[in-house]
PDB file of C-alpha atoms in Angstrom:
ATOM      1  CA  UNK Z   1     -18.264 -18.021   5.258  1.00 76.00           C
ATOM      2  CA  UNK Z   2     -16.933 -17.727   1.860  1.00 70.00           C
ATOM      3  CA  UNK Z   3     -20.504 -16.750   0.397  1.00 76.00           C
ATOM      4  CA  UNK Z   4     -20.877 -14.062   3.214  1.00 72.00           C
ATOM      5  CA  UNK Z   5     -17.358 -12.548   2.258  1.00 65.00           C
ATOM      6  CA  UNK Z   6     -18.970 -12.460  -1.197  1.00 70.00           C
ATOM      7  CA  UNK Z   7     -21.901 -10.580  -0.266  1.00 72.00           C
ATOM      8  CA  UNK Z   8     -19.806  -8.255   1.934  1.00 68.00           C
ATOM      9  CA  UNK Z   9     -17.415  -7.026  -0.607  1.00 70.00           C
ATOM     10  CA  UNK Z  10     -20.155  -6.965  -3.341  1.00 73.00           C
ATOM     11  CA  UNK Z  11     -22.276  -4.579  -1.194  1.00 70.00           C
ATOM     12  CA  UNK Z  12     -19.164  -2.414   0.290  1.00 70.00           C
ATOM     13  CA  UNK Z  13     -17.837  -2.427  -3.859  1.00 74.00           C
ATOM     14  CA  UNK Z  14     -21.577  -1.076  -4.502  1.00 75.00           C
ATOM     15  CA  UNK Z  15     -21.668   1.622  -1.929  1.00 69.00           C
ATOM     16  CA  UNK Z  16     -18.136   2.696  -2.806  1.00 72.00           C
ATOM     17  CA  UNK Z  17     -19.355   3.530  -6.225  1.00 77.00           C
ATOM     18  CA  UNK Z  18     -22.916   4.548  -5.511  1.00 78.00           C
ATOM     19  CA  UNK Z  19     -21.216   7.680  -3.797  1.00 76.00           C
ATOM     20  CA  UNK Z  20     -18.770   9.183  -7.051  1.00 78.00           C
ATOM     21  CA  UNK Z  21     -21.883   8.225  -9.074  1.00 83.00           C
ATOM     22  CA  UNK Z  22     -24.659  10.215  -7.008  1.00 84.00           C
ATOM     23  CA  UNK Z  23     -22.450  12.994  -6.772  1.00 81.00           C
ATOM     24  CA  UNK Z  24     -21.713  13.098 -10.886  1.00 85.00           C
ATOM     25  CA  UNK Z  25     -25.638  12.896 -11.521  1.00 86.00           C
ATOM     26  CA  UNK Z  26     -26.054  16.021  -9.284  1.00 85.00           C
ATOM     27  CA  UNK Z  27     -23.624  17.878 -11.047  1.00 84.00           C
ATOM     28  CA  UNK Z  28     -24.970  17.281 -14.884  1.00 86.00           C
ATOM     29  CA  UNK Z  29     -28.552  17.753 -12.984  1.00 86.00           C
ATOM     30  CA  UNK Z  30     -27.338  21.293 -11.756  1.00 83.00           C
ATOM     31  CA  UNK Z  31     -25.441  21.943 -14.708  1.00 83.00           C
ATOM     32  CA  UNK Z  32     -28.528  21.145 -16.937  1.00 84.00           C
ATOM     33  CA  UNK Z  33     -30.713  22.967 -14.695  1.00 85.00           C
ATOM     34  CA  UNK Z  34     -30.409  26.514 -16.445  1.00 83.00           C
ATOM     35  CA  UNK Z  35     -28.961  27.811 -19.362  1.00 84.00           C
ATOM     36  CA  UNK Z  36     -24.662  28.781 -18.324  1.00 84.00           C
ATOM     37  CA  UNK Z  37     -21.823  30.801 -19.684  1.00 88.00           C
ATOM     38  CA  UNK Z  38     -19.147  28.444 -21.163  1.00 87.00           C
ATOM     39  CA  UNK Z  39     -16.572  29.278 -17.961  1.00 87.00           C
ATOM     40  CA  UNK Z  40     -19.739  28.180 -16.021  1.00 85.00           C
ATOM     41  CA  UNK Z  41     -20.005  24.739 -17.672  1.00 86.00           C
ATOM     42  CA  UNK Z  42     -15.903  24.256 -17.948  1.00 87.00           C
ATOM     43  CA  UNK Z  43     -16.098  24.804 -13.900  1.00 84.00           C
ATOM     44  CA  UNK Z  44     -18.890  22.138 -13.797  1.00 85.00           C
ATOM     45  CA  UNK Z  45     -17.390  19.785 -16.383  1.00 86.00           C
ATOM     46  CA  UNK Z  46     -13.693  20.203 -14.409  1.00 85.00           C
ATOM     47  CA  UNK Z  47     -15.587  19.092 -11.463  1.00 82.00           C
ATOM     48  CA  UNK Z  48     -17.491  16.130 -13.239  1.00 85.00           C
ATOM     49  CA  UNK Z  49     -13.864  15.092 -14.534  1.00 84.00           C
ATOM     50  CA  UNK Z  50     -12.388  14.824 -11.062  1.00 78.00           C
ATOM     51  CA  UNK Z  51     -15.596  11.865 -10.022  1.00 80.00           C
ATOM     52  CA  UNK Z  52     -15.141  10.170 -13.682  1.00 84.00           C
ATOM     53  CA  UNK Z  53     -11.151   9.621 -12.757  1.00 78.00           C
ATOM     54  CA  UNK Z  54     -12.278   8.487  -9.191  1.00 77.00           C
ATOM     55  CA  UNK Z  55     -14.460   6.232 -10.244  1.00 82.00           C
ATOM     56  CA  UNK Z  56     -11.777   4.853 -13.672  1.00 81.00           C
ATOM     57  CA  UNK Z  57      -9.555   4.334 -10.249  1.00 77.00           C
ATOM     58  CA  UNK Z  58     -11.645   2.398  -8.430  1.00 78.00           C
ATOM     59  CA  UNK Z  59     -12.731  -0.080 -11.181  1.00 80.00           C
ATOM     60  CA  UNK Z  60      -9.441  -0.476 -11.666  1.00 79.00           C
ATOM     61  CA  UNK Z  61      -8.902  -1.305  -8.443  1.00 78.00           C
ATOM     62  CA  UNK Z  62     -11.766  -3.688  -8.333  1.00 77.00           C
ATOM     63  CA  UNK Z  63     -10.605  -5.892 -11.414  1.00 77.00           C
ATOM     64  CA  UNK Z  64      -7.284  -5.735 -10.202  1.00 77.00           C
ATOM     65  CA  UNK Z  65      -8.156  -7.269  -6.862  1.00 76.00           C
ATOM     66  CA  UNK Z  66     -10.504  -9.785  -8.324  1.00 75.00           C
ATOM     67  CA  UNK Z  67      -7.892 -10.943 -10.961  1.00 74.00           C
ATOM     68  CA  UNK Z  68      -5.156 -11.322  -7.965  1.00 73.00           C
ATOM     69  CA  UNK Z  69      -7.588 -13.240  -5.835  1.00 70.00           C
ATOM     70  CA  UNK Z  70      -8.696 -15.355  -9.098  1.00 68.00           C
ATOM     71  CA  UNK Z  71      -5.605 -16.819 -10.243  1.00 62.00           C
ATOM     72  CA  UNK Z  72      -1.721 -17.451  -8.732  1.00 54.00           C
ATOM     73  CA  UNK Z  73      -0.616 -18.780 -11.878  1.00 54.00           C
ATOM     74  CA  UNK Z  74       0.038 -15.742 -12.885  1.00 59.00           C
ATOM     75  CA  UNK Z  75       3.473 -16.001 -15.282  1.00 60.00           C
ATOM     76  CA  UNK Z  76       6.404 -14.411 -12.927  1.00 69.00           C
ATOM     77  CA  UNK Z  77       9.762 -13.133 -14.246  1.00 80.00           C
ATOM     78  CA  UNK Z  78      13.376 -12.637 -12.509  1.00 87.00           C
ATOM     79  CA  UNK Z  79      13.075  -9.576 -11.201  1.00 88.00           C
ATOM     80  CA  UNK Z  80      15.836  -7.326 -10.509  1.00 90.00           C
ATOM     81  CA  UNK Z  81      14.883  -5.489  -6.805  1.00 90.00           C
ATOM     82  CA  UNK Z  82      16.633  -2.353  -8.192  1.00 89.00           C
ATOM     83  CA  UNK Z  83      14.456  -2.129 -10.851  1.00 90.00           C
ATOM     84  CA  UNK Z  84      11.275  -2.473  -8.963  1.00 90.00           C
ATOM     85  CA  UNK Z  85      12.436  -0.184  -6.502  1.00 91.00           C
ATOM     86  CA  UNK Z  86      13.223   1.929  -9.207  1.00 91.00           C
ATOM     87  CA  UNK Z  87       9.479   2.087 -10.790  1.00 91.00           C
ATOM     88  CA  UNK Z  88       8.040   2.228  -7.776  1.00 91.00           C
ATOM     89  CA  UNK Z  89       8.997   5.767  -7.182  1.00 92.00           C
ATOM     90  CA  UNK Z  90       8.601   6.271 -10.735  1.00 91.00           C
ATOM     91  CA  UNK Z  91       4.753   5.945 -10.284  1.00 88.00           C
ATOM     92  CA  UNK Z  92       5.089   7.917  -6.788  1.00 89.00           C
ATOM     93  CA  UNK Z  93       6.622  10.648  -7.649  1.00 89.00           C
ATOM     94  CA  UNK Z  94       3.503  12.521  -8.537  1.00 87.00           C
ATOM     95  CA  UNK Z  95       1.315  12.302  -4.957  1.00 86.00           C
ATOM     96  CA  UNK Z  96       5.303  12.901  -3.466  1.00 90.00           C
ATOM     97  CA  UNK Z  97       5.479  16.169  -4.972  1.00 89.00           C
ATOM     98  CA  UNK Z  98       1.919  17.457  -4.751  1.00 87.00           C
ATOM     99  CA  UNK Z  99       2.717  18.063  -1.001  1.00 88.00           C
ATOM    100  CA  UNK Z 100       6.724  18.447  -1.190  1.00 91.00           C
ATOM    101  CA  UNK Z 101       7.635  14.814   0.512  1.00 92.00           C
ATOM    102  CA  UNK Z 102      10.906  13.959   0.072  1.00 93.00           C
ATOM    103  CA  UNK Z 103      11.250   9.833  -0.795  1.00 93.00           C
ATOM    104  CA  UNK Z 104      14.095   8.672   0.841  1.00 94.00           C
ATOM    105  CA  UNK Z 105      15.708   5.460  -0.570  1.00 93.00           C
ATOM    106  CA  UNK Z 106      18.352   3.099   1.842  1.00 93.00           C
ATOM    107  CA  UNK Z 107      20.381   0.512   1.148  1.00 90.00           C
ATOM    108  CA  UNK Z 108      19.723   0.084  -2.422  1.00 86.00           C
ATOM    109  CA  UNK Z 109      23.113  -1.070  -2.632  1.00 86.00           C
ATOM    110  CA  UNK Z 110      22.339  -3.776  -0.354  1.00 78.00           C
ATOM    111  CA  UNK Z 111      20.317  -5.410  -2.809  1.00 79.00           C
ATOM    112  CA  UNK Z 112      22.583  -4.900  -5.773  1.00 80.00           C
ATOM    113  CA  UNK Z 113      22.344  -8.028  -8.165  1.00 83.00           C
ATOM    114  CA  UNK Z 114      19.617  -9.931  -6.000  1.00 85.00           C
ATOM    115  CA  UNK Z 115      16.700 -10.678  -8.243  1.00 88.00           C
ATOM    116  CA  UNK Z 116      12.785 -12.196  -6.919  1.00 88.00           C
ATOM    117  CA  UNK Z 117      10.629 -14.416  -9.325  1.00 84.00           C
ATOM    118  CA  UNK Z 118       7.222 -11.885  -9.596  1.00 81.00           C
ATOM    119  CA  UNK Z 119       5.652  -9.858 -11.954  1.00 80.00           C
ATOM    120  CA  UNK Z 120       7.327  -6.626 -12.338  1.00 83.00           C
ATOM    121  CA  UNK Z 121       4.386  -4.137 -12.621  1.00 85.00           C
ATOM    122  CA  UNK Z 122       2.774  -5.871  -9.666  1.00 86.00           C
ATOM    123  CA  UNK Z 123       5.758  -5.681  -7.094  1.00 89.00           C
ATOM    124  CA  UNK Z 124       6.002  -2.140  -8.461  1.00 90.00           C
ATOM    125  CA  UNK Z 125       2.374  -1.476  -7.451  1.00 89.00           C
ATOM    126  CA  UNK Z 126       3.098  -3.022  -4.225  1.00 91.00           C
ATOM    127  CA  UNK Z 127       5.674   0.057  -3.017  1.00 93.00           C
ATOM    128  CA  UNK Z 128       3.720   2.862  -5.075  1.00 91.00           C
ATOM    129  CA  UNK Z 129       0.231   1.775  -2.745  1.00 91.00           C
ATOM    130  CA  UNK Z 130       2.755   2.265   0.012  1.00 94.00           C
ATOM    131  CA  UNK Z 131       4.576   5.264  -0.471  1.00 94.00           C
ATOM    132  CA  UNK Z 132       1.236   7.102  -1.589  1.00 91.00           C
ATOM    133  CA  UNK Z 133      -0.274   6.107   1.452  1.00 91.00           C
ATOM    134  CA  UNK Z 134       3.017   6.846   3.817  1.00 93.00           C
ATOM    135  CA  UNK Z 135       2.947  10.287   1.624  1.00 93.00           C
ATOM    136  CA  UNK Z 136      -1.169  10.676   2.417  1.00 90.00           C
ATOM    137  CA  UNK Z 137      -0.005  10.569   6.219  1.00 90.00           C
ATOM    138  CA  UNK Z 138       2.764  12.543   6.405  1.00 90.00           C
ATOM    139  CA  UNK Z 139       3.240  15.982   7.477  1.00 88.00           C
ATOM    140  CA  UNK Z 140       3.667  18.264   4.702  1.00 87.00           C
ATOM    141  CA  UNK Z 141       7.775  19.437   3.870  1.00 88.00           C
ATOM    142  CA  UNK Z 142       7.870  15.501   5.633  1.00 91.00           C
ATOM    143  CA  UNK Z 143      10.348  12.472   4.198  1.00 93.00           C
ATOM    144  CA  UNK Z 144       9.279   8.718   3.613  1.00 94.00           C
ATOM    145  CA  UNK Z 145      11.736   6.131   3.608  1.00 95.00           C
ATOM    146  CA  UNK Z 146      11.782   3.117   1.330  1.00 95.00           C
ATOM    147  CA  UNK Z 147      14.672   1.089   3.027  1.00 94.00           C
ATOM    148  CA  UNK Z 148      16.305  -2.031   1.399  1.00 93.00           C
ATOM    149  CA  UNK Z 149      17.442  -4.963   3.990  1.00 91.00           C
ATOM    150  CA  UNK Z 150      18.486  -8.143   3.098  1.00 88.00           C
ATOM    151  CA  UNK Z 151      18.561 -11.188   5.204  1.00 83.00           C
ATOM    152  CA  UNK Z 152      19.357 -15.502   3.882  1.00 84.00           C
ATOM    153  CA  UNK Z 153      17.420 -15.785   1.137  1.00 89.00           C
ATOM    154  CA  UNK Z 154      15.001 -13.007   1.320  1.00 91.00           C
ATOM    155  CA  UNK Z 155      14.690  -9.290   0.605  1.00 91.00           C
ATOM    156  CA  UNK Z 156      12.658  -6.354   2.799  1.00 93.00           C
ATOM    157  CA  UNK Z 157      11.362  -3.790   0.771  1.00 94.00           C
ATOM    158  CA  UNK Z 158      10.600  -1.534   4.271  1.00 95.00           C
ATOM    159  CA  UNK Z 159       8.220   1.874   3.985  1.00 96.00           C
ATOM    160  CA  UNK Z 160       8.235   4.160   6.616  1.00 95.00           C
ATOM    161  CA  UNK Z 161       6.608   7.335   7.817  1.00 94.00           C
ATOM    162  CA  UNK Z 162       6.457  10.037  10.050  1.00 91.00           C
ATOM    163  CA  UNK Z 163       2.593  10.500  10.515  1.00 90.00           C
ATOM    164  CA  UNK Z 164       0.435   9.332  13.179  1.00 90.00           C
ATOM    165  CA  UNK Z 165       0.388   5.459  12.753  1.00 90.00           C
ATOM    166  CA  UNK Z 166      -1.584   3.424  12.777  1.00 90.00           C
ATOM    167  CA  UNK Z 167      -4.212   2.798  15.849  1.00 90.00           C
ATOM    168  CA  UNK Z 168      -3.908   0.257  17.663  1.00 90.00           C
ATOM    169  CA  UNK Z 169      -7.857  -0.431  17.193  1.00 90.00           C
ATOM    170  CA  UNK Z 170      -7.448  -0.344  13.320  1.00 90.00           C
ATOM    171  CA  UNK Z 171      -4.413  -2.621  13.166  1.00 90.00           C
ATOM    172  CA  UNK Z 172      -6.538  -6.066  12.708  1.00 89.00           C
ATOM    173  CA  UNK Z 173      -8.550  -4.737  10.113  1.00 88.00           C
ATOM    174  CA  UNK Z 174      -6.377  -2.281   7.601  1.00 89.00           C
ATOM    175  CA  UNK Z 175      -5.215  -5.150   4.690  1.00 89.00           C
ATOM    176  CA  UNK Z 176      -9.623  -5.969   4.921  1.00 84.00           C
ATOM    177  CA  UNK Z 177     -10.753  -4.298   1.178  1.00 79.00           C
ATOM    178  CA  UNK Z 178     -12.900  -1.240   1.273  1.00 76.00           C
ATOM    179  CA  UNK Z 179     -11.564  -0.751   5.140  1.00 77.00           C
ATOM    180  CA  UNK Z 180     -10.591   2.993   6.626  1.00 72.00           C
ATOM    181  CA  UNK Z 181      -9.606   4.093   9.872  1.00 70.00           C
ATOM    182  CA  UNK Z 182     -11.952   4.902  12.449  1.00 58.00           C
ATOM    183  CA  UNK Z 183      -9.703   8.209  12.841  1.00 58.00           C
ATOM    184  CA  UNK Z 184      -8.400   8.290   9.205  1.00 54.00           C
ATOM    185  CA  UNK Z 185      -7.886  11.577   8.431  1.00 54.00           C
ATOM    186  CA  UNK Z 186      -5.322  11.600   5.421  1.00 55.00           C
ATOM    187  CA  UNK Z 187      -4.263  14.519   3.956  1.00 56.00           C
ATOM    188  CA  UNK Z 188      -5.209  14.689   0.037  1.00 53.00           C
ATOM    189  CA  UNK Z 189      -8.134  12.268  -1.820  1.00 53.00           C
ATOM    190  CA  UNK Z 190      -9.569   9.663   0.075  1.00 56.00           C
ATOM    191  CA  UNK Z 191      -9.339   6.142  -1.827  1.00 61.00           C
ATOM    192  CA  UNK Z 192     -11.470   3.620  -1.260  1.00 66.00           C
ATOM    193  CA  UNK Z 193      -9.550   1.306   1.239  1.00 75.00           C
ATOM    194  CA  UNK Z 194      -8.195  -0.925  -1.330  1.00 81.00           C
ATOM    195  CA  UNK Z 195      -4.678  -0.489  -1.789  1.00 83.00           C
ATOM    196  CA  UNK Z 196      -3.228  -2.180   1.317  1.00 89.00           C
ATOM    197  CA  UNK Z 197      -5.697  -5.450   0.269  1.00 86.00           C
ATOM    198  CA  UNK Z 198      -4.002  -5.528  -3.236  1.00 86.00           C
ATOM    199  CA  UNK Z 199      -0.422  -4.777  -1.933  1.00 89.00           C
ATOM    200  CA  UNK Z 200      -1.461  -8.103   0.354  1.00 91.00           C
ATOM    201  CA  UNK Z 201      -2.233 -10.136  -2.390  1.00 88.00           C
ATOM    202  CA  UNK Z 202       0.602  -9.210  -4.470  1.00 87.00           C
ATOM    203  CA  UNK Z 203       3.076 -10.137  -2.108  1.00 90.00           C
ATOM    204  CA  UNK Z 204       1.260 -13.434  -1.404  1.00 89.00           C
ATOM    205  CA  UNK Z 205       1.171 -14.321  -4.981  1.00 85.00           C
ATOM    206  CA  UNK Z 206       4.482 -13.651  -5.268  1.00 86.00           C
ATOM    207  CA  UNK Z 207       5.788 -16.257  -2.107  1.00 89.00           C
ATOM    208  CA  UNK Z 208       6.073 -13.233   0.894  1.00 91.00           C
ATOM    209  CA  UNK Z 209       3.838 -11.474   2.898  1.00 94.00           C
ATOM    210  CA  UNK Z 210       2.940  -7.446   3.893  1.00 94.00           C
ATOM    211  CA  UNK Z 211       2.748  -6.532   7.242  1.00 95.00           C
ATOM    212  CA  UNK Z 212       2.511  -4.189   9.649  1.00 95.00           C
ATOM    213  CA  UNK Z 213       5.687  -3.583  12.222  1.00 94.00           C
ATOM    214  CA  UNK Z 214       3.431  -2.890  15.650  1.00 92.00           C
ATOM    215  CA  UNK Z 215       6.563  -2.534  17.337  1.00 92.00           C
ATOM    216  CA  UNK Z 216       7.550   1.148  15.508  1.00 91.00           C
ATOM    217  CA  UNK Z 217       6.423   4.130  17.419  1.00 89.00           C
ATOM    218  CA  UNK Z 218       7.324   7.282  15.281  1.00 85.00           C
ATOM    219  CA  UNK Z 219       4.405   7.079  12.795  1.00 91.00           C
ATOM    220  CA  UNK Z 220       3.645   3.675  10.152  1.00 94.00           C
ATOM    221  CA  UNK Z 221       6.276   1.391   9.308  1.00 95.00           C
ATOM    222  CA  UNK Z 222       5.149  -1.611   6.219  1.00 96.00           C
ATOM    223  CA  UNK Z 223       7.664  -4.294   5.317  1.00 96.00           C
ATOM    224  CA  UNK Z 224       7.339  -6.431   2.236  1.00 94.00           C
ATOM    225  CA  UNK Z 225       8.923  -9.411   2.832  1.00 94.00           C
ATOM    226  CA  UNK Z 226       9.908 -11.421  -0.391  1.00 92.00           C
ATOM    227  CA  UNK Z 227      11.801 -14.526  -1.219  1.00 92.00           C
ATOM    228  CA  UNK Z 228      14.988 -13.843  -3.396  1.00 89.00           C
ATOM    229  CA  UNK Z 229      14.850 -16.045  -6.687  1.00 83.00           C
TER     230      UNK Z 229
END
């Protein structure tokens, strides 16, 4: 089983970069093709920019996930949630105002002084792969809540939209790398289907768990559930 899962995400990692590469060797093919005016070859070199970055963001994504899934002795820190929170929408705040979303943040103050034993930049990632994909489905002009709840000894980092949700035949299958929805139709660049996988095995590494509240009807609703330190 473990070999086939091998195979599986080495030919799904292959196809996913077959497709930005195919389409890059057309372009310098066309753009070779015939002599062109210099606005002719910025147009074609803006274009061949936009597949490089794709494909710098999904080898990142790739050694990312395979360094996660590698090793859980990774060295953690006391985290304060505030500040993870904090860069979180730091690294959001681009895709958020692209298509005018408002990020709502609740009950920050909740969480004032609780701390969770992870690596910063990871936990961080955890709510930007989130929000960008809450901001992906939602309408545009729409809000996204990040919502702060804390219950005993652990912290909910809760991310919630107002799109379509997510379908009910989809549901077993969206933290699977490389997946999409069978009617995924975000709005903006389509990423390969990793960053719900990597949000996954962030919050595993760091003692909680990702999932997906089934029970929320007015669009997606993610909770990160983390132990407090």
């Amino acid at each position: 089983a473990l070999v086939e899962s091998q195979r599986t995400f080495i030919s799904r990692a292959a196809h996913e970069l077959r497709s930005p590469l195919a389409t890059l060797l057309g372009e310098l093919q066309l753009a070779l093709r015939r002599p062109r005016s210099d606005d002719e070859y910025r147009r074609s070199l803006e274009a061949m920019r936009a597949d490089v970055e794709a494909l710098v963001r999904l080898a990142e994504d790739l050694l990312l996930l395979a360094r996660l899934q590698a090793s859980s002795a990774r060295p953690a820190e006391r985290t304060p949630i505030d500040a993870v929170v904090a860069e979180g929408l730091r690294m959001a705040r681009g895709r958020a105002e692209e298509r005018n979303i408002q990020v709502r943040v609740v009950g920050l103050e909740l969480a004032a002084g609780a701390q969770i034993q992870a690596v910063r930049g990871e936990l961080a990632r955890v709510l930007r792969n989130l929000i960008d994909n809450a901001i992906a489905h939602s309408p545009v002009d729409g809000v996204v809540e990040v919502a702060i709840a804390v219950a005993g000894r652990e912290v909910e980092l809760i991310v919630t939209d107002a799109g379509p949700g997510v379908a009910p035949e989809d549901r077993p299958h969206i933290f699977a790398p490389f997946y999409r929805g069978l009617k995924d139709a975000p709005e903006g660049p389509v990423g390969a289907g990793l960053g719900l996988s990597i949000a996954r095995t962030i919050a595993r590494a760091a003692g909680g768990e990702l999932s997906l509240d089934e029970s929320y009807q007015g669009g997606a609703r993610f909770i990160v559930h983390l132990p407090l330190a």
